[in-house]
Amino acid sequence: MDRQQRLRRWEEAAAPYLLVASLAFLASYAVRVLVPDLSPDWHAFWRIVTTVSWGLFVFDYLARLLLSDDRRHFVRTRWLDLIVTVLPLLRPLRIVDMHERMQQRRDHPRLGLETRVMAYAGLTALLLGFAAALAVYHDERSAPHASIRTFGDAVWWAASTLTTTGYGDAVPVTGRGRLVGTGLMFVGVSLVGAVVGSFSSWLVRRFRQEGEA
């Protein structure tokens, strides 16, 4: 068995465990942000969950790097994997990549292309919006002159930012909050554009089929 085959086997075997680790990381971060008055024991427990899940991400990336034939090529082509390893809150972006690899193992995908793009881009947008709302709320709730004081404010801000609406009634004032907002703007345009474009493509295809019938 060559290195490429071992790499594929590793990725297929590790995918379910990484999904569980991703959910555990997001849950632990959410609890620590939304429940600031945790007891010391529970705070330590959720910190351990965060550390262990992050450690799994690092271990997986290093294992795949060692199993690859060309490590420089791996780093260049798998740049998204490196980003989500360093910034685990961005791991929802890997949903699309993981889904495509699973589809490659089937000769006939069960969902149409447009439906798959809409479903996975929409799910990625929801998870990223939730993660961004948590990150912004964590930094903004105690900042002077902040307009985002509750988690509801943070969710409203994330929704308006993802959809590129930008009402301006809730905006981050801290440096890290604005950095998160900038990233969410770029990602939001791409994800929402993918959903809208796929839906438009599906409508055009349906109208063409009806016209031909």
PDB file of C-alpha atoms in Angstrom:
ATOM      1  CA  MET A   1       0.000   0.000   0.000  1.00  0.00           C
ATOM      2  CA  ASP A   2       1.500   3.362  -1.039  1.00  0.00           C
ATOM      3  CA  ARG A   3       1.394   6.588   0.926  1.00  0.00           C
ATOM      4  CA  GLN A   4      -1.547   8.007  -1.042  1.00  0.00           C
ATOM      5  CA  GLN A   5      -3.699   4.987  -0.237  1.00  0.00           C
ATOM      6  CA  ARG A   6      -2.730   5.153   3.427  1.00  0.00           C
ATOM      7  CA  LEU A   7      -3.603   8.854   3.434  1.00  0.00           C
ATOM      8  CA  ARG A   8      -7.051   8.187   1.964  1.00  0.00           C
ATOM      9  CA  ARG A   9      -7.674   5.403   4.462  1.00  0.00           C
ATOM     10  CA  TRP A  10      -6.629   7.647   7.327  1.00  0.00           C
ATOM     11  CA  GLU A  11      -8.925  10.472   6.185  1.00  0.00           C
ATOM     12  CA  GLU A  12     -11.888   8.127   5.773  1.00  0.00           C
ATOM     13  CA  ALA A  13     -11.330   6.528   9.174  1.00  0.00           C
ATOM     14  CA  ALA A  14     -10.695   9.812  10.990  1.00  0.00           C
ATOM     15  CA  ALA A  15     -13.625  11.793   9.501  1.00  0.00           C
ATOM     16  CA  PRO A  16     -16.310  10.608  12.005  1.00  0.00           C
ATOM     17  CA  TYR A  17     -14.021  11.219  14.994  1.00  0.00           C
ATOM     18  CA  LEU A  18     -13.084  14.682  13.739  1.00  0.00           C
ATOM     19  CA  LEU A  19     -16.761  15.516  13.314  1.00  0.00           C
ATOM     20  CA  VAL A  20     -17.411  14.551  16.950  1.00  0.00           C
ATOM     21  CA  ALA A  21     -14.340  16.545  18.036  1.00  0.00           C
ATOM     22  CA  SER A  22     -15.573  19.578  16.075  1.00  0.00           C
ATOM     23  CA  LEU A  23     -18.977  19.442  17.773  1.00  0.00           C
ATOM     24  CA  ALA A  24     -17.305  18.970  21.167  1.00  0.00           C
ATOM     25  CA  PHE A  25     -15.027  21.957  20.569  1.00  0.00           C
ATOM     26  CA  LEU A  26     -17.924  24.187  19.537  1.00  0.00           C
ATOM     27  CA  ALA A  27     -20.054  22.992  22.471  1.00  0.00           C
ATOM     28  CA  SER A  28     -17.277  23.567  25.003  1.00  0.00           C
ATOM     29  CA  TYR A  29     -16.572  27.036  23.654  1.00  0.00           C
ATOM     30  CA  ALA A  30     -20.280  27.881  23.645  1.00  0.00           C
ATOM     31  CA  VAL A  31     -20.736  26.765  27.254  1.00  0.00           C
ATOM     32  CA  ARG A  32     -17.734  28.754  28.444  1.00  0.00           C
ATOM     33  CA  VAL A  33     -18.962  31.885  26.655  1.00  0.00           C
ATOM     34  CA  LEU A  34     -22.691  31.662  27.419  1.00  0.00           C
ATOM     35  CA  VAL A  35     -22.338  30.479  31.042  1.00  0.00           C
ATOM     36  CA  PRO A  36     -19.662  32.732  32.537  1.00  0.00           C
ATOM     37  CA  ASP A  37     -20.521  31.799  36.148  1.00  0.00           C
ATOM     38  CA  LEU A  38     -19.524  28.146  35.804  1.00  0.00           C
ATOM     39  CA  SER A  39     -18.134  26.449  38.869  1.00  0.00           C
ATOM     40  CA  PRO A  40     -14.350  25.929  38.847  1.00  0.00           C
ATOM     41  CA  ASP A  41     -14.781  22.191  38.318  1.00  0.00           C
ATOM     42  CA  TRP A  42     -17.077  22.576  35.311  1.00  0.00           C
ATOM     43  CA  HIS A  43     -14.906  25.348  33.895  1.00  0.00           C
ATOM     44  CA  ALA A  44     -11.883  23.031  34.135  1.00  0.00           C
ATOM     45  CA  PHE A  45     -13.868  20.189  32.528  1.00  0.00           C
ATOM     46  CA  TRP A  46     -14.925  22.230  29.514  1.00  0.00           C
ATOM     47  CA  ARG A  47     -11.418  23.638  29.152  1.00  0.00           C
ATOM     48  CA  ILE A  48     -10.103  20.061  29.005  1.00  0.00           C
ATOM     49  CA  VAL A  49     -12.706  19.234  26.331  1.00  0.00           C
ATOM     50  CA  THR A  50     -11.536  22.239  24.324  1.00  0.00           C
ATOM     51  CA  THR A  51      -7.866  21.316  24.692  1.00  0.00           C
ATOM     52  CA  VAL A  52      -8.349  17.625  23.848  1.00  0.00           C
ATOM     53  CA  SER A  53     -10.486  18.309  20.777  1.00  0.00           C
ATOM     54  CA  TRP A  54      -7.991  20.901  19.547  1.00  0.00           C
ATOM     55  CA  GLY A  55      -5.205  18.409  20.140  1.00  0.00           C
ATOM     56  CA  LEU A  56      -7.032  15.895  17.938  1.00  0.00           C
ATOM     57  CA  PHE A  57      -7.162  18.453  15.122  1.00  0.00           C
ATOM     58  CA  VAL A  58      -3.417  19.060  15.375  1.00  0.00           C
ATOM     59  CA  PHE A  59      -2.668  15.320  15.553  1.00  0.00           C
ATOM     60  CA  ASP A  60      -4.827  14.627  12.487  1.00  0.00           C
ATOM     61  CA  TYR A  61      -3.138  17.372  10.445  1.00  0.00           C
ATOM     62  CA  LEU A  62       0.354  16.192  11.372  1.00  0.00           C
ATOM     63  CA  ALA A  63      -0.555  12.559  10.642  1.00  0.00           C
ATOM     64  CA  ARG A  64      -1.875  13.455   7.185  1.00  0.00           C
ATOM     65  CA  LEU A  65       1.198  15.575   6.548  1.00  0.00           C
ATOM     66  CA  LEU A  66       3.496  12.653   7.390  1.00  0.00           C
ATOM     67  CA  LEU A  67       1.464  10.239   5.245  1.00  0.00           C
ATOM     68  CA  SER A  68       1.509  12.464   2.156  1.00  0.00           C
ATOM     69  CA  ASP A  69       3.906  11.789  -0.716  1.00  0.00           C
ATOM     70  CA  ASP A  70       4.849  15.425  -1.216  1.00  0.00           C
ATOM     71  CA  ARG A  71       4.603  17.386   2.025  1.00  0.00           C
ATOM     72  CA  ARG A  72       5.204  20.769   0.419  1.00  0.00           C
ATOM     73  CA  HIS A  73       2.432  20.073  -2.066  1.00  0.00           C
ATOM     74  CA  PHE A  74       0.192  18.952   0.810  1.00  0.00           C
ATOM     75  CA  VAL A  75       0.740  22.227   2.666  1.00  0.00           C
ATOM     76  CA  ARG A  76       0.117  24.282  -0.488  1.00  0.00           C
ATOM     77  CA  THR A  77      -3.029  22.450  -1.599  1.00  0.00           C
ATOM     78  CA  ARG A  78      -4.474  21.773   1.849  1.00  0.00           C
ATOM     79  CA  TRP A  79      -4.145  25.332   3.119  1.00  0.00           C
ATOM     80  CA  LEU A  80      -7.733  25.280   4.405  1.00  0.00           C
ATOM     81  CA  ASP A  81      -6.869  22.322   6.656  1.00  0.00           C
ATOM     82  CA  LEU A  82      -4.034  24.311   8.195  1.00  0.00           C
ATOM     83  CA  ILE A  83      -6.271  27.350   8.763  1.00  0.00           C
ATOM     84  CA  VAL A  84      -9.016  25.380  10.496  1.00  0.00           C
ATOM     85  CA  THR A  85      -6.400  23.593  12.612  1.00  0.00           C
ATOM     86  CA  VAL A  86      -5.018  26.903  13.858  1.00  0.00           C
ATOM     87  CA  LEU A  87      -8.517  28.462  14.129  1.00  0.00           C
ATOM     88  CA  PRO A  88     -10.886  25.618  15.077  1.00  0.00           C
ATOM     89  CA  LEU A  89     -13.960  27.886  15.052  1.00  0.00           C
ATOM     90  CA  LEU A  90     -13.622  27.857  11.250  1.00  0.00           C
ATOM     91  CA  ARG A  91     -13.926  24.058  11.062  1.00  0.00           C
ATOM     92  CA  PRO A  92     -17.466  24.255   9.626  1.00  0.00           C
ATOM     93  CA  LEU A  93     -15.744  25.245   6.371  1.00  0.00           C
ATOM     94  CA  ARG A  94     -14.487  21.650   6.116  1.00  0.00           C
ATOM     95  CA  ILE A  95     -18.046  20.329   5.847  1.00  0.00           C
ATOM     96  CA  VAL A  96     -18.119  20.892   2.100  1.00  0.00           C
ATOM     97  CA  ASP A  97     -14.707  19.257   1.617  1.00  0.00           C
ATOM     98  CA  MET A  98     -15.632  16.259   3.779  1.00  0.00           C
ATOM     99  CA  HIS A  99     -18.902  15.865   1.922  1.00  0.00           C
ATOM    100  CA  GLU A 100     -17.210  15.864  -1.476  1.00  0.00           C
ATOM    101  CA  ARG A 101     -14.779  13.155  -0.346  1.00  0.00           C
ATOM    102  CA  MET A 102     -17.661  11.028   0.871  1.00  0.00           C
ATOM    103  CA  GLN A 103     -19.423  11.509  -2.467  1.00  0.00           C
ATOM    104  CA  GLN A 104     -16.315  10.333  -4.322  1.00  0.00           C
ATOM    105  CA  ARG A 105     -16.789   6.945  -2.693  1.00  0.00           C
ATOM    106  CA  ARG A 106     -20.198   6.570  -4.389  1.00  0.00           C
ATOM    107  CA  ASP A 107     -20.759   6.121  -8.093  1.00  0.00           C
ATOM    108  CA  HIS A 108     -24.147   7.842  -8.014  1.00  0.00           C
ATOM    109  CA  PRO A 109     -24.660  10.600  -5.431  1.00  0.00           C
ATOM    110  CA  ARG A 110     -28.146  10.561  -3.962  1.00  0.00           C
ATOM    111  CA  LEU A 111     -28.645  14.314  -4.179  1.00  0.00           C
ATOM    112  CA  GLY A 112     -28.469  16.592  -7.185  1.00  0.00           C
ATOM    113  CA  LEU A 113     -25.542  18.991  -7.480  1.00  0.00           C
ATOM    114  CA  GLU A 114     -27.615  22.111  -6.806  1.00  0.00           C
ATOM    115  CA  THR A 115     -29.323  20.544  -3.801  1.00  0.00           C
ATOM    116  CA  ARG A 116     -26.019  19.420  -2.322  1.00  0.00           C
ATOM    117  CA  VAL A 117     -24.447  22.862  -2.736  1.00  0.00           C
ATOM    118  CA  MET A 118     -27.447  24.594  -1.163  1.00  0.00           C
ATOM    119  CA  ALA A 119     -27.637  22.155   1.746  1.00  0.00           C
ATOM    120  CA  TYR A 120     -23.959  22.147   2.660  1.00  0.00           C
ATOM    121  CA  ALA A 121     -23.354  25.843   2.010  1.00  0.00           C
ATOM    122  CA  GLY A 122     -26.412  26.661   4.114  1.00  0.00           C
ATOM    123  CA  LEU A 123     -25.297  24.386   6.962  1.00  0.00           C
ATOM    124  CA  THR A 124     -21.784  25.820   6.835  1.00  0.00           C
ATOM    125  CA  ALA A 125     -23.183  29.361   6.964  1.00  0.00           C
ATOM    126  CA  LEU A 126     -25.325  28.530  10.013  1.00  0.00           C
ATOM    127  CA  LEU A 127     -22.450  26.947  11.939  1.00  0.00           C
ATOM    128  CA  LEU A 128     -20.021  29.733  11.046  1.00  0.00           C
ATOM    129  CA  GLY A 129     -22.599  32.359  11.981  1.00  0.00           C
ATOM    130  CA  PHE A 130     -23.089  30.689  15.360  1.00  0.00           C
ATOM    131  CA  ALA A 131     -19.338  30.458  15.959  1.00  0.00           C
ATOM    132  CA  ALA A 132     -18.833  34.097  14.935  1.00  0.00           C
ATOM    133  CA  ALA A 133     -21.670  35.217  17.211  1.00  0.00           C
ATOM    134  CA  LEU A 134     -20.017  33.410  20.125  1.00  0.00           C
ATOM    135  CA  ALA A 135     -16.602  34.934  19.391  1.00  0.00           C
ATOM    136  CA  VAL A 136     -17.962  38.471  19.016  1.00  0.00           C
ATOM    137  CA  TYR A 137     -20.189  38.204  22.081  1.00  0.00           C
ATOM    138  CA  HIS A 138     -17.222  36.970  24.133  1.00  0.00           C
ATOM    139  CA  ASP A 139     -15.200  40.105  23.278  1.00  0.00           C
ATOM    140  CA  GLU A 140     -17.926  42.719  22.978  1.00  0.00           C
ATOM    141  CA  ARG A 141     -20.154  42.141  26.027  1.00  0.00           C
ATOM    142  CA  SER A 142     -17.827  43.967  28.420  1.00  0.00           C
ATOM    143  CA  ALA A 143     -16.256  46.446  25.992  1.00  0.00           C
ATOM    144  CA  PRO A 144     -16.864  50.178  26.562  1.00  0.00           C
ATOM    145  CA  HIS A 145     -19.493  51.726  24.258  1.00  0.00           C
ATOM    146  CA  ALA A 146     -20.323  48.310  22.785  1.00  0.00           C
ATOM    147  CA  SER A 147     -23.677  47.832  21.033  1.00  0.00           C
ATOM    148  CA  ILE A 148     -23.509  44.022  21.316  1.00  0.00           C
ATOM    149  CA  ARG A 149     -24.358  43.301  24.939  1.00  0.00           C
ATOM    150  CA  THR A 150     -26.325  40.040  24.743  1.00  0.00           C
ATOM    151  CA  PHE A 151     -25.954  36.838  22.768  1.00  0.00           C
ATOM    152  CA  GLY A 152     -29.175  37.754  20.957  1.00  0.00           C
ATOM    153  CA  ASP A 153     -27.484  40.952  19.763  1.00  0.00           C
ATOM    154  CA  ALA A 154     -24.523  38.883  18.550  1.00  0.00           C
ATOM    155  CA  VAL A 155     -26.783  36.461  16.639  1.00  0.00           C
ATOM    156  CA  TRP A 156     -28.622  39.400  15.030  1.00  0.00           C
ATOM    157  CA  TRP A 157     -25.291  40.936  14.026  1.00  0.00           C
ATOM    158  CA  ALA A 158     -24.033  37.630  12.589  1.00  0.00           C
ATOM    159  CA  ALA A 159     -27.232  37.138  10.561  1.00  0.00           C
ATOM    160  CA  SER A 160     -27.138  40.643   9.098  1.00  0.00           C
ATOM    161  CA  THR A 161     -23.415  40.289   8.330  1.00  0.00           C
ATOM    162  CA  LEU A 162     -23.725  36.860   6.690  1.00  0.00           C
ATOM    163  CA  THR A 163     -26.528  38.059   4.447  1.00  0.00           C
ATOM    164  CA  THR A 164     -24.578  41.275   3.682  1.00  0.00           C
ATOM    165  CA  THR A 165     -27.540  43.339   4.927  1.00  0.00           C
ATOM    166  CA  GLY A 166     -25.621  45.298   7.550  1.00  0.00           C
ATOM    167  CA  TYR A 167     -28.274  47.320   9.378  1.00  0.00           C
ATOM    168  CA  GLY A 168     -25.622  49.011  11.502  1.00  0.00           C
ATOM    169  CA  ASP A 169     -27.572  48.860  14.768  1.00  0.00           C
ATOM    170  CA  ALA A 170     -25.164  46.277  16.218  1.00  0.00           C
ATOM    171  CA  VAL A 171     -21.496  46.548  15.298  1.00  0.00           C
ATOM    172  CA  PRO A 172     -18.306  45.264  16.970  1.00  0.00           C
ATOM    173  CA  VAL A 173     -16.028  47.886  18.511  1.00  0.00           C
ATOM    174  CA  THR A 174     -13.087  45.713  19.634  1.00  0.00           C
ATOM    175  CA  GLY A 175     -10.205  44.848  17.345  1.00  0.00           C
ATOM    176  CA  ARG A 176     -10.791  41.087  17.444  1.00  0.00           C
ATOM    177  CA  GLY A 177     -14.537  41.563  17.010  1.00  0.00           C
ATOM    178  CA  ARG A 178     -13.970  43.617  13.866  1.00  0.00           C
ATOM    179  CA  LEU A 179     -11.497  41.013  12.591  1.00  0.00           C
ATOM    180  CA  VAL A 180     -14.141  38.305  13.037  1.00  0.00           C
ATOM    181  CA  GLY A 181     -16.659  40.541  11.289  1.00  0.00           C
ATOM    182  CA  THR A 182     -14.334  41.097   8.331  1.00  0.00           C
ATOM    183  CA  GLY A 183     -13.827  37.371   7.889  1.00  0.00           C
ATOM    184  CA  LEU A 184     -17.544  36.705   8.186  1.00  0.00           C
ATOM    185  CA  MET A 185     -18.280  39.282   5.482  1.00  0.00           C
ATOM    186  CA  PHE A 186     -16.030  37.564   2.942  1.00  0.00           C
ATOM    187  CA  VAL A 187     -17.214  34.079   3.840  1.00  0.00           C
ATOM    188  CA  GLY A 188     -20.847  35.202   3.928  1.00  0.00           C
ATOM    189  CA  VAL A 189     -20.704  36.599   0.409  1.00  0.00           C
ATOM    190  CA  SER A 190     -19.269  33.309  -0.883  1.00  0.00           C
ATOM    191  CA  LEU A 191     -21.681  31.015   0.950  1.00  0.00           C
ATOM    192  CA  VAL A 192     -24.824  33.028   0.318  1.00  0.00           C
ATOM    193  CA  GLY A 193     -23.755  33.456  -3.314  1.00  0.00           C
ATOM    194  CA  ALA A 194     -23.338  29.676  -3.613  1.00  0.00           C
ATOM    195  CA  VAL A 195     -26.833  29.071  -2.222  1.00  0.00           C
ATOM    196  CA  VAL A 196     -28.500  31.699  -4.411  1.00  0.00           C
ATOM    197  CA  GLY A 197     -26.555  30.662  -7.506  1.00  0.00           C
ATOM    198  CA  SER A 198     -27.392  26.984  -7.011  1.00  0.00           C
ATOM    199  CA  PHE A 199     -31.063  27.768  -6.482  1.00  0.00           C
ATOM    200  CA  SER A 200     -31.125  29.898  -9.633  1.00  0.00           C
ATOM    201  CA  SER A 201     -29.421  27.104 -11.577  1.00  0.00           C
ATOM    202  CA  TRP A 202     -31.999  24.615 -10.297  1.00  0.00           C
ATOM    203  CA  LEU A 203     -34.869  26.910 -11.344  1.00  0.00           C
ATOM    204  CA  VAL A 204     -33.417  27.389 -14.835  1.00  0.00           C
ATOM    205  CA  ARG A 205     -32.958  23.628 -15.235  1.00  0.00           C
ATOM    206  CA  ARG A 206     -36.520  22.939 -14.092  1.00  0.00           C
ATOM    207  CA  PHE A 207     -37.972  25.534 -16.467  1.00  0.00           C
ATOM    208  CA  ARG A 208     -35.923  24.109 -19.342  1.00  0.00           C
ATOM    209  CA  GLN A 209     -37.153  20.589 -18.591  1.00  0.00           C
ATOM    210  CA  GLU A 210     -40.768  21.774 -18.461  1.00  0.00           C
ATOM    211  CA  GLY A 211     -40.308  23.669 -21.721  1.00  0.00           C
ATOM    212  CA  GLU A 212     -38.875  20.621 -23.455  1.00  0.00           C
ATOM    213  CA  ALA A 213     -41.719  18.486 -22.126  1.00  0.00           C
TER     214      ALA A 213
END
